[in-house]
XYZ file of C-alpha atoms in Angstrom:
709
model
C 13.388 11.524 -18.955
C 12.910 13.154 -22.346
C 13.024 16.949 -22.405
C 9.478 17.307 -23.705
C 8.283 15.113 -20.855
C 9.777 17.532 -18.340
C 8.230 20.569 -20.001
C 4.612 19.470 -19.768
C 2.663 17.177 -17.469
C -0.543 17.196 -19.414
C -2.151 16.361 -22.723
C -5.476 14.867 -23.675
C -7.398 14.390 -20.430
C -10.235 12.299 -19.152
C -13.628 13.862 -18.549
C -13.766 16.150 -15.544
C -15.530 14.631 -12.521
C -19.150 15.536 -11.876
C -20.651 15.771 -8.385
C -23.286 13.123 -7.649
C -25.508 13.841 -4.600
C -26.306 10.826 -2.415
C -28.877 10.103 0.229
C -27.738 10.541 3.804
C -26.129 7.411 5.209
C -25.297 8.372 8.758
C -28.476 6.895 10.224
C -29.479 7.831 13.758
C -27.048 9.824 15.883
C -26.695 7.040 18.423
C -23.667 4.853 17.855
C -23.936 1.103 17.124
C -22.646 -1.057 19.941
C -18.877 -1.146 19.363
C -16.853 -4.297 19.259
C -14.665 -4.639 22.344
C -11.604 -5.116 20.145
C -11.477 -2.994 17.019
C -8.983 -1.102 14.937
C -8.879 2.644 14.238
C -6.540 4.177 11.678
C -5.962 6.892 9.061
C -6.831 9.904 11.288
C -7.434 13.440 10.017
C -8.227 16.231 12.478
C -10.484 19.248 12.079
C -8.833 22.721 12.012
C -9.107 23.118 15.786
C -7.569 19.739 16.531
C -10.519 18.936 18.813
C -12.215 16.304 16.640
C -10.801 13.574 14.433
C -12.184 11.768 11.402
C -10.849 8.239 11.089
C -11.459 4.743 9.742
C -12.758 2.127 12.161
C -13.860 -1.493 11.738
C -15.969 -1.742 14.907
C -19.004 -2.749 12.774
C -16.981 -5.343 10.867
C -16.291 -3.105 7.852
C -13.829 -0.170 7.690
C -16.127 2.880 7.809
C -15.899 6.640 8.356
C -16.263 7.871 11.937
C -15.587 11.030 13.924
C -14.750 11.384 17.600
C -13.092 13.713 20.113
C -9.303 13.904 20.047
C -9.156 13.690 23.846
C -11.491 13.487 26.784
C -13.946 10.654 27.197
C -16.531 8.787 25.210
C -19.563 7.769 27.251
C -20.716 4.177 27.535
C -23.473 4.812 24.990
C -20.966 6.199 22.476
C -21.618 9.893 23.157
C -19.381 12.073 21.009
C -18.605 9.215 18.605
C -20.422 9.219 15.269
C -20.642 6.968 12.220
C -20.822 9.285 9.190
C -21.367 6.745 6.406
C -23.169 3.497 7.186
C -22.820 2.099 3.655
C -20.966 -1.256 3.568
C -18.316 -0.122 1.066
C -14.901 -0.129 2.808
C -13.270 3.266 3.411
C -9.557 3.548 2.631
C -8.516 7.233 3.067
C -9.781 10.299 4.969
C -9.018 14.048 4.833
C -10.796 16.791 6.820
C -10.868 20.125 4.970
C -8.764 23.009 6.362
C -11.890 25.155 6.815
C -13.681 22.348 8.676
C -16.730 22.253 6.373
C -16.154 18.910 4.624
C -14.600 15.492 5.159
C -13.315 13.819 1.986
C -12.822 10.065 1.900
C -12.130 7.217 -0.508
C -14.306 4.091 -0.685
C -13.916 0.773 -2.504
C -17.375 -0.246 -3.813
C -17.960 -3.945 -3.324
C -14.534 -4.269 -1.735
C -12.875 -4.233 -5.165
C -9.958 -2.283 -6.566
C -11.913 0.525 -8.289
C -12.343 3.371 -5.816
C -14.275 6.636 -5.662
C -13.941 9.838 -3.650
C -16.841 11.197 -1.578
C -17.398 14.231 0.614
C -19.719 14.572 3.607
C -20.447 17.310 6.146
C -19.088 16.681 9.654
C -22.690 16.248 10.854
C -23.288 13.467 8.302
C -25.330 15.513 5.833
C -24.619 16.510 2.238
C -22.987 13.238 1.240
C -21.928 13.220 -2.422
C -19.617 11.480 -4.861
C -16.876 13.867 -5.961
C -15.147 11.575 -8.486
C -15.196 7.963 -9.661
C -18.927 7.531 -10.161
C -18.579 6.370 -13.785
C -18.524 2.625 -14.396
C -15.002 1.324 -14.892
C -13.323 4.466 -13.574
C -11.368 4.950 -10.351
C -10.675 8.047 -8.306
C -7.974 8.725 -5.734
C -7.916 11.325 -2.989
C -5.392 14.160 -3.105
C -4.826 17.156 -0.854
C -7.189 19.980 0.045
C -6.556 23.532 -1.134
C -5.181 25.540 1.779
C -8.461 27.480 2.181
C -10.642 24.365 1.912
C -12.329 25.597 -1.275
C -11.424 22.497 -3.305
C -10.169 18.953 -2.907
C -7.726 17.334 -5.337
C -8.756 14.055 -6.945
C -7.115 11.850 -9.549
C -9.454 10.226 -12.034
C -8.332 7.084 -13.861
C -10.422 5.919 -16.788
C -9.904 2.602 -18.580
C -8.389 3.033 -22.056
C -10.604 2.434 -25.091
C -8.662 -0.751 -25.793
C -10.457 -2.413 -22.885
C -13.680 -2.385 -24.907
C -13.653 -5.850 -26.498
C -13.133 -5.536 -30.265
C -14.354 -8.021 -32.827
C -12.340 -11.282 -32.653
C -10.698 -10.720 -36.048
C -9.759 -7.137 -35.145
C -8.427 -8.204 -31.763
C -6.189 -10.881 -33.280
C -4.824 -8.435 -35.853
C -4.171 -5.721 -33.256
C -2.353 -8.131 -30.949
C -0.135 -9.426 -33.756
C 0.692 -5.924 -34.929
C 1.434 -4.516 -31.485
C 3.051 -7.412 -29.669
C 4.196 -10.000 -32.185
C 3.288 -13.688 -31.928
C 1.145 -14.496 -28.877
C 0.422 -17.867 -27.239
C -2.296 -19.964 -28.871
C -4.536 -19.950 -25.782
C -4.394 -16.149 -25.356
C -8.149 -15.630 -25.821
C -8.981 -17.939 -22.903
C -6.948 -16.015 -20.357
C -8.332 -13.661 -17.759
C -9.468 -10.238 -18.843
C -8.802 -8.193 -21.942
C -5.111 -8.215 -22.841
C -3.437 -4.799 -22.881
C 0.291 -5.405 -22.906
C 2.622 -2.471 -22.421
C 5.683 -2.019 -24.596
C 8.176 0.623 -25.614
C 11.159 2.160 -23.891
C 9.187 5.356 -23.221
C 6.717 3.700 -20.857
C 6.140 5.607 -17.628
C 7.270 8.894 -19.161
C 4.975 11.696 -20.182
C 5.207 11.556 -23.946
C 2.030 10.844 -25.902
C -1.047 12.347 -24.337
C -3.074 10.203 -21.942
C -5.208 7.752 -23.851
C -3.110 8.090 -27.015
C -1.327 5.152 -28.595
C 2.416 4.899 -28.048
C 4.908 3.963 -30.743
C 4.221 0.291 -30.092
C 0.471 0.689 -30.563
C -0.559 0.039 -26.940
C -3.082 2.346 -25.275
C -2.585 3.310 -21.681
C -4.815 4.426 -18.815
C -5.721 8.099 -18.771
C -5.105 9.844 -15.462
C -6.140 13.399 -14.753
C -5.866 15.318 -11.490
C -8.382 18.039 -10.730
C -9.223 20.477 -7.974
C -12.929 19.959 -7.325
C -15.252 22.256 -5.383
C -17.378 19.945 -3.199
C -20.103 22.611 -3.093
C -20.393 22.359 -6.870
C -20.270 26.146 -7.367
C -17.030 26.227 -9.381
C -16.071 23.917 -12.233
C -13.247 21.406 -11.696
C -9.788 22.786 -12.459
C -7.234 20.575 -14.204
C -3.903 20.336 -12.364
C -2.028 17.543 -14.166
C -2.456 14.500 -16.373
C -0.359 11.523 -17.405
C -0.794 8.070 -18.846
C 0.015 4.720 -17.299
C 1.082 3.817 -13.743
C -1.859 5.257 -11.799
C 0.091 6.913 -9.023
C -0.598 10.503 -10.000
C -1.506 12.372 -6.807
C -1.683 16.057 -5.916
C 0.105 16.266 -2.551
C -0.066 20.015 -1.937
C -1.068 23.340 -3.440
C 0.842 26.459 -2.423
C -0.860 29.067 -0.257
C -1.260 31.447 -3.200
C -2.416 28.659 -5.543
C 0.401 29.222 -8.073
C 2.090 25.849 -7.643
C 1.007 22.262 -7.142
C 3.166 19.425 -5.829
C 2.411 16.249 -7.750
C 3.690 12.705 -7.286
C 3.829 10.613 -10.454
C 5.577 7.631 -12.043
C 5.637 3.839 -11.671
C 7.105 1.971 -8.698
C 10.840 2.406 -8.400
C 10.669 5.593 -10.498
C 8.497 7.946 -8.463
C 8.981 11.655 -9.025
C 7.944 14.869 -7.302
C 6.874 17.443 -9.877
C 6.257 21.118 -9.163
C 3.526 22.226 -11.571
C 2.564 25.805 -12.420
C -1.211 25.872 -12.140
C -1.558 28.814 -14.575
C -0.161 27.012 -17.625
C 0.322 23.439 -16.258
C 4.015 23.709 -17.094
C 6.605 21.753 -15.138
C 8.785 23.842 -12.852
C 11.058 21.125 -11.480
C 11.316 17.348 -11.110
C 13.011 15.409 -8.325
C 13.137 11.694 -7.553
C 11.246 10.619 -4.450
C 11.067 7.349 -2.574
C 8.347 4.740 -2.920
C 6.071 4.123 0.026
C 3.715 6.676 1.546
C 2.271 8.845 -1.257
C 2.205 12.044 0.816
C 5.684 13.146 -0.171
C 5.895 16.774 0.912
C 4.569 20.303 1.251
C 5.266 23.886 0.191
C 6.496 26.419 2.726
C 3.993 29.177 3.618
C 5.667 31.598 1.182
C 5.886 29.016 -1.626
C 9.645 29.527 -2.044
C 10.577 26.112 -0.648
C 9.202 22.618 -1.047
C 10.000 20.093 1.672
C 10.234 16.522 0.389
C 10.666 12.977 1.663
C 13.125 11.864 -1.006
C 15.921 9.419 -1.804
C 17.247 11.619 -4.618
C 20.891 10.591 -5.063
C 20.761 8.623 -1.823
C 20.474 5.083 -0.506
C 17.916 6.032 2.182
C 15.146 8.623 2.092
C 15.727 11.856 4.000
C 14.030 15.237 4.445
C 15.164 17.566 1.652
C 14.442 21.252 1.126
C 14.335 22.481 -2.479
C 14.390 26.219 -3.071
C 12.038 27.415 -5.811
C 12.126 30.391 -8.145
C 9.073 32.270 -9.405
C 8.450 29.668 -12.127
C 8.689 26.707 -9.758
C 12.190 25.822 -10.919
C 14.664 24.457 -8.404
C 17.121 27.061 -7.129
C 18.843 25.024 -4.426
C 18.739 21.718 -2.590
C 19.698 20.928 0.990
C 19.329 18.074 3.444
C 17.345 19.045 6.519
C 17.299 15.705 8.337
C 18.728 12.239 7.733
C 19.715 9.136 9.656
C 22.413 6.641 8.809
C 20.927 3.389 7.539
C 17.308 4.513 8.068
C 14.535 5.668 5.768
C 12.390 8.677 6.461
C 9.111 6.815 6.133
C 6.406 9.366 6.965
C 6.424 13.150 6.717
C 3.663 15.422 8.037
C 3.306 19.044 9.064
C 1.653 20.976 11.885
C -1.066 23.444 11.029
C 1.314 26.412 11.131
C 3.443 24.859 8.368
C 6.614 25.481 10.372
C 6.982 22.150 12.164
C 7.551 18.785 10.532
C 6.858 15.387 12.076
C 9.321 12.732 10.939
C 8.794 8.980 11.341
C 11.980 6.968 10.749
C 12.035 3.275 9.905
C 14.657 1.787 12.218
C 15.026 -1.909 11.368
C 11.249 -2.250 11.064
C 10.222 -0.218 14.118
C 9.412 3.510 14.103
C 11.124 6.414 15.798
C 9.348 9.771 15.789
C 10.790 13.276 15.965
C 9.645 16.828 15.317
C 11.693 19.460 13.536
C 11.309 23.214 13.291
C 11.610 24.207 9.634
C 13.738 27.087 8.314
C 12.117 30.034 6.593
C 13.926 29.309 3.305
C 16.011 26.579 1.715
C 19.732 26.931 2.138
C 22.472 25.828 -0.263
C 22.960 22.153 -0.969
C 24.805 20.660 1.963
C 24.820 17.392 3.874
C 23.236 17.307 7.296
C 24.954 15.747 10.289
C 23.716 12.259 11.091
C 20.329 12.504 12.746
C 20.466 16.287 12.607
C 19.508 19.103 10.287
C 21.126 21.896 8.286
C 20.439 25.382 9.599
C 17.812 24.294 12.131
C 17.601 23.212 15.737
C 18.128 19.472 16.236
C 15.040 17.272 15.903
C 13.144 16.591 19.123
C 12.356 12.949 19.823
C 8.848 11.847 20.793
C 8.553 8.659 22.856
C 6.133 6.129 21.376
C 3.981 3.672 23.340
C 3.972 1.168 20.455
C 6.360 -0.008 17.782
C 5.109 1.397 14.455
C 3.641 4.697 13.249
C 1.374 4.174 10.233
C 0.141 7.746 9.712
C 0.652 11.269 11.065
C -1.713 14.202 10.678
C -1.582 17.734 12.029
C -4.166 18.576 14.710
C -4.570 22.276 15.337
C -1.717 24.807 15.532
C 0.732 22.619 17.460
C -0.776 19.168 17.840
C -0.685 15.902 15.911
C -2.676 12.705 15.738
C -0.789 9.457 15.193
C -2.013 6.112 13.955
C -0.004 3.519 15.887
C 0.279 -0.241 15.644
C 2.235 -2.656 17.789
C 2.774 -6.321 18.458
C 0.503 -6.202 21.523
C -2.373 -4.032 20.276
C -4.941 -3.365 17.556
C -4.271 -0.253 15.420
C -5.296 2.898 17.278
C -5.048 6.686 17.179
C -3.102 8.784 19.665
C -3.011 12.532 20.246
C 0.241 14.372 20.949
C 1.206 17.974 21.624
C 4.820 19.057 21.148
C 7.209 16.451 22.482
C 4.876 15.215 25.237
C 4.043 11.540 25.434
C 1.138 10.577 23.152
C -2.297 10.026 24.688
C -4.631 7.324 23.406
C -7.885 8.659 21.985
C -10.903 7.519 23.977
C -12.425 5.569 21.085
C -9.354 3.434 20.283
C -9.172 -0.077 21.701
C -7.290 -0.596 24.918
C -4.155 -2.715 24.638
C -5.611 -5.355 26.946
C -8.579 -5.779 24.580
C -6.480 -6.706 21.532
C -7.419 -10.380 21.956
C -9.711 -12.338 24.293
C -8.252 -13.095 27.727
C -6.059 -16.139 28.177
C -3.721 -15.978 25.203
C -1.797 -12.704 24.844
C -0.177 -11.801 21.532
C 3.357 -13.011 20.889
C 6.061 -10.356 20.856
C 8.336 -11.199 17.902
C 12.120 -11.415 17.954
C 14.178 -9.843 15.135
C 16.294 -12.195 12.992
C 18.977 -11.382 10.412
C 19.512 -14.376 8.112
C 22.300 -14.331 5.533
C 21.541 -15.386 1.977
C 23.802 -17.811 0.148
C 25.364 -14.927 -1.806
C 26.193 -13.067 1.422
C 23.342 -10.530 1.404
C 22.030 -9.921 4.928
C 18.244 -10.254 5.126
C 15.806 -9.429 7.933
C 12.565 -10.518 9.540
C 10.657 -11.306 12.722
C 10.156 -14.645 14.461
C 6.965 -15.431 16.431
C 7.351 -18.366 18.798
C 4.212 -20.206 19.863
C 3.620 -19.800 23.619
C 4.262 -22.706 25.960
C 7.013 -24.356 23.932
C 10.223 -25.086 25.817
C 13.400 -23.390 24.616
C 15.539 -25.606 22.417
C 12.598 -27.646 21.201
C 12.181 -27.158 17.423
C 8.637 -26.289 16.362
C 6.519 -26.679 13.263
C 7.012 -23.379 11.474
C 5.204 -21.336 8.820
C 7.398 -19.092 6.674
C 5.127 -16.126 5.880
C 6.055 -13.863 2.952
C 4.794 -10.296 2.612
C 3.583 -8.625 -0.571
C 4.901 -5.790 -2.618
C 7.639 -6.965 -3.195
C 8.526 -3.602 -1.634
C 6.583 -4.077 1.586
C 8.354 -4.838 4.848
C 7.567 -7.017 7.828
C 6.869 -4.835 10.868
C 6.475 -5.795 14.558
C 2.708 -5.193 14.642
C -0.201 -7.270 15.840
C -1.158 -9.618 13.009
C -4.321 -11.653 13.733
C -3.204 -14.354 11.285
C 0.032 -14.896 13.225
C -1.932 -14.911 16.483
C -4.208 -17.619 15.039
C -1.246 -19.729 13.908
C 0.762 -19.435 17.124
C -2.411 -20.314 19.041
C -2.397 -23.630 17.164
C 1.164 -24.348 18.366
C 2.827 -23.211 15.105
C 5.755 -20.803 14.975
C 5.814 -18.072 12.330
C 8.905 -16.646 10.670
C 8.104 -13.533 8.610
C 11.270 -12.631 6.675
C 12.246 -9.702 4.479
C 13.795 -11.214 1.367
C 15.570 -9.042 -1.187
C 13.212 -6.552 -2.794
C 11.760 -5.487 0.575
C 11.813 -1.882 1.721
C 13.492 -0.579 4.857
C 17.025 -1.669 3.952
C 17.930 0.907 1.319
C 17.400 1.423 -2.384
C 19.966 -1.205 -3.422
C 18.164 -3.870 -1.378
C 14.827 -2.950 -2.975
C 16.341 -3.243 -6.454
C 18.237 -6.476 -5.732
C 15.394 -8.631 -7.087
C 14.987 -6.896 -10.449
C 15.284 -9.007 -13.596
C 17.179 -12.226 -12.988
C 17.603 -11.140 -9.351
C 14.171 -12.660 -8.726
C 15.737 -16.117 -8.874
C 17.877 -15.044 -5.902
C 14.753 -13.848 -4.057
C 13.269 -17.327 -4.478
C 16.481 -18.777 -3.058
C 16.203 -16.326 -0.135
C 13.051 -18.123 1.012
C 14.955 -21.392 1.344
C 17.840 -19.606 3.070
C 15.453 -18.060 5.606
C 13.916 -21.466 6.305
C 17.420 -22.880 6.761
C 18.260 -20.096 9.219
C 15.194 -20.912 11.318
C 16.207 -24.582 11.346
C 19.932 -24.094 12.000
C 19.261 -21.743 14.938
C 17.212 -24.487 16.575
C 13.846 -22.755 16.280
C 12.133 -24.707 13.495
C 11.672 -28.418 12.867
C 13.089 -29.176 9.392
C 10.479 -31.888 8.817
C 7.520 -29.584 9.561
C 7.938 -26.441 7.483
C 5.252 -24.645 5.470
C 5.262 -21.529 3.312
C 2.549 -18.919 2.948
C 2.138 -15.396 1.565
C -0.176 -12.807 0.019
C 0.051 -10.952 -3.326
C 3.741 -11.035 -4.273
C 4.154 -13.260 -1.225
C 1.565 -15.566 -2.817
C 3.705 -15.681 -5.949
C 6.797 -16.447 -3.846
C 4.847 -19.189 -2.069
C 4.020 -20.905 -5.360
C 7.561 -20.364 -6.627
C 9.067 -21.793 -3.436
C 6.904 -24.910 -3.666
C 8.105 -25.695 -7.193
C 11.732 -24.523 -6.804
C 12.207 -26.186 -3.387
C 9.776 -29.122 -3.661
C 11.303 -31.169 -0.833
C 11.589 -28.321 1.684
C 7.970 -27.636 2.630
C 5.089 -29.884 3.659
C 2.432 -27.541 2.281
C 1.737 -24.011 1.123
C -1.022 -21.379 1.228
C -0.921 -18.885 -1.656
C -3.126 -15.800 -1.192
C -3.912 -13.611 -4.224
C -0.645 -14.670 -5.830
C 0.498 -14.652 -9.454
C 1.041 -18.119 -10.892
C 1.922 -17.193 -14.496
C 3.290 -13.778 -15.476
C 1.811 -14.024 -18.982
C -1.745 -14.471 -17.692
C -1.142 -11.936 -14.930
C -0.165 -9.228 -17.429
C -3.085 -10.227 -19.642
C -5.661 -9.949 -16.885
C -4.512 -7.233 -14.499
C -5.443 -3.552 -14.631
C -3.428 -1.732 -17.337
C -1.934 0.708 -14.828
C -0.810 -2.168 -12.613
C 0.740 -3.885 -15.632
C 2.525 -0.633 -16.466
C 4.045 -0.447 -13.018
C 4.689 -4.202 -12.714
C 6.691 -4.251 -15.954
C 9.443 -2.249 -14.252
C 9.555 -4.620 -11.294
C 9.128 -8.038 -12.905
C 10.030 -7.594 -16.551
C 8.390 -6.501 -19.782
C 5.707 -8.978 -20.927
C 6.978 -8.976 -24.526
C 10.673 -8.099 -24.452
C 11.263 -10.184 -21.303
C 8.810 -12.952 -22.164
C 11.325 -15.780 -21.750
C 12.547 -14.454 -18.400
C 8.977 -14.132 -17.140
C 8.125 -17.590 -18.403
C 11.083 -19.094 -16.559
C 10.095 -17.209 -13.376
C 6.464 -18.343 -13.526
C 5.467 -21.147 -11.112
C 3.151 -22.638 -13.759
C 6.219 -23.308 -15.911
C 7.522 -25.666 -13.193
C 4.211 -26.960 -11.844
C 5.308 -30.554 -12.521
C 7.748 -30.112 -9.611
C 4.945 -29.581 -7.090
C 4.957 -32.333 -4.451
C 2.718 -31.143 -1.595
C -0.886 -30.056 -0.869
C -1.818 -26.494 -1.851
C -4.453 -24.084 -0.550
C -5.146 -20.944 -2.595
C -7.211 -17.979 -1.361
C -8.528 -15.137 -3.522
C -10.982 -12.229 -3.417
C -13.684 -12.554 -6.054
C -13.340 -8.905 -7.172
C -9.534 -8.845 -7.345
C -8.559 -6.964 -10.513
C -4.992 -6.463 -9.327
C -4.137 -10.172 -9.440
C -7.165 -11.796 -11.143
C -8.693 -14.886 -9.458
C -7.725 -16.979 -12.484
C -4.147 -16.954 -11.178
C -5.223 -19.075 -8.210
C -7.725 -21.108 -10.207
C -5.182 -22.335 -12.741
C -2.670 -23.255 -10.026
C -5.247 -25.287 -8.102
C -6.497 -26.947 -11.274
C -2.963 -27.912 -12.295
C -2.185 -29.286 -8.823
C -5.293 -31.454 -8.866
C -4.520 -32.727 -12.362
C -1.179 -33.948 -10.991
C -2.796 -35.818 -8.134
C -2.139 -33.377 -5.293
C -4.646 -32.212 -2.692
C -5.543 -28.638 -3.628
C -8.354 -26.304 -2.563
C -9.458 -22.777 -3.467
C -11.186 -20.439 -1.004
C -12.899 -17.537 -2.791
C -13.894 -14.648 -0.532
C -17.058 -12.849 -1.608
C -17.216 -9.057 -1.793
C -13.437 -8.781 -1.492
C -10.742 -7.555 -3.845
C -6.970 -7.749 -3.507
C -7.229 -6.649 0.133
C -9.506 -8.483 2.572
C -11.336 -5.726 4.454
C -14.462 -7.302 5.962
C -14.164 -8.785 9.435
C -16.163 -11.936 8.687
C -14.075 -12.687 5.588
C -10.800 -12.009 7.374
C -11.870 -14.360 10.154
C -12.880 -17.060 7.659
C -9.541 -16.695 5.878
C -7.509 -16.927 9.089
C -9.328 -19.973 10.394
C -9.256 -21.779 7.066
C -5.524 -21.143 6.641
C -4.747 -22.143 10.240
C -6.849 -25.326 9.945
C -4.952 -26.216 6.770
C -1.546 -25.610 8.357
C -2.434 -27.474 11.537
C -3.684 -30.460 9.546
C -0.557 -30.726 7.403
C 2.112 -29.767 9.961
C 0.890 -31.455 13.127
C -1.340 -34.264 11.832
């Protein structure tokens, strides 16, 4: 990174957020009749650890609730309260350290633009803290240690998204990006391509034009007083790659810990709040945005980081008075495993560590030292200068979130192959206890057809790279009898298949179809080199990985080679389309969900900050135009041989719906059966229960028709 980029994390900023009071939305205190089977996730406890705010979909939409951490909930829902009855899905929750406010993020209309709200624990005082302006988005950061302010990141669209006159637009595009395709004007959205070697660094101020003439998103992080007494305080700003998040503020308020940068190049930045100068910068891993915390005295910052490493570990960085790094040590690491989640007890002296062990989670707690020691490696699974971590037994396979609950407790969001997501309370190293408002395991699905517990597989790609994944075998099928099989591809590409209950897989296996959910190269959980193995021309190898995974399922006797299908969402939707045109004789059909079909139209139509981040992963839309063209399924659409179903959310601004529309249109023009299911009031994620159910049943009907008919 350039020296001037390290010196300052700010420049021209977006307008400070303004509080917008809202009418109360809690409704009556009695609780709506809960669904028997529901999911609860993203817990955040009050300062005493007695009550928990969380997200729950018992009404069919993810909404904000509170309930007791332990004890009982009466049959009429006593003690359980819905705090915001609006239909906008809730995505994040954070209870203030002083207990007076609950901050949460919502996605209006189910789309990708979000806003941050605050509400009193009794459901009163609801207000928008940031993101009320049309076209803007806001993201939730940490609370100040005394609860006086909550950090928010505000992302405003650049001025270039205002449509210019046609003649001006054509001239600007030629000047900034060179010759563009003739049909550019008919593509989705307003084109804002991102060029220049400096992209993703803090050089020109947010909203300013770079050397190539492109204008980037403006992101500004503020500390906002939810009472509205004090004006918002700027903490940091950057342009492009909207991942700027304030993760912690030191006890004395001198320093802020900020995560910034595009995917694959995330950084932890210690910012001096007095002058907004940069104290130190350290690489951190992708994944969970909550990367670390300051020690109580502010002389150490504890980080989940893969700085100089293949796998993320817990690092301790000593800090001087200016926030500069004075030492670096490894507190905890595990061979071949990523530290996936990092959280802290209320006293700030105990860390909870969730390790990703071949897709499943292992949880431990670790007492933290008073100060960072000199740089030194830790013994495998141990720590430098501390007592060994203490393991906590888990009742289910995967931890999705950890939050402190009182002086020594924690609340865990857990998911598993046999249950809906739920929240569990734990004290010390005792076994976790399910909260009374989380679904029981036996209620995950209706009686008569229990969920399938998947088996891990480790296919080997044709170039020798060992892959991973989980195989779900339909119940009732005799061993040794090959089954019709759906290869399901996750998104990201940096996501990872985990052994958790997936209603889509349950629907498919209930129709007699096996599911193989592999981790092709580019997936997380296998080290930094594996994540980066699909960059540039490596994406051709990732497409080949899909065929190699299908071959593994066939050669091990699990799958019928004449009845294979491929399916995936987001990047997995792209891989689905790519697999159908690169391996046209392998699959009988495919279902592409919110997938890119042409990188040129994707970059033209997506959000500028997504384009900024995607350019690192897929290739630059101008400099790498030929590579992206050759990787685009639309460039090989003549090779398509089988029926295609595409599914998309109508408000998806991450991957615009036109990506599915043009693929379906092209398939039909070539004489193939092709359908498009558009889900109303949904964005890139499908959050509403009725839409998720419609999607699952439509996809399963399609697969059953083409694989068993």
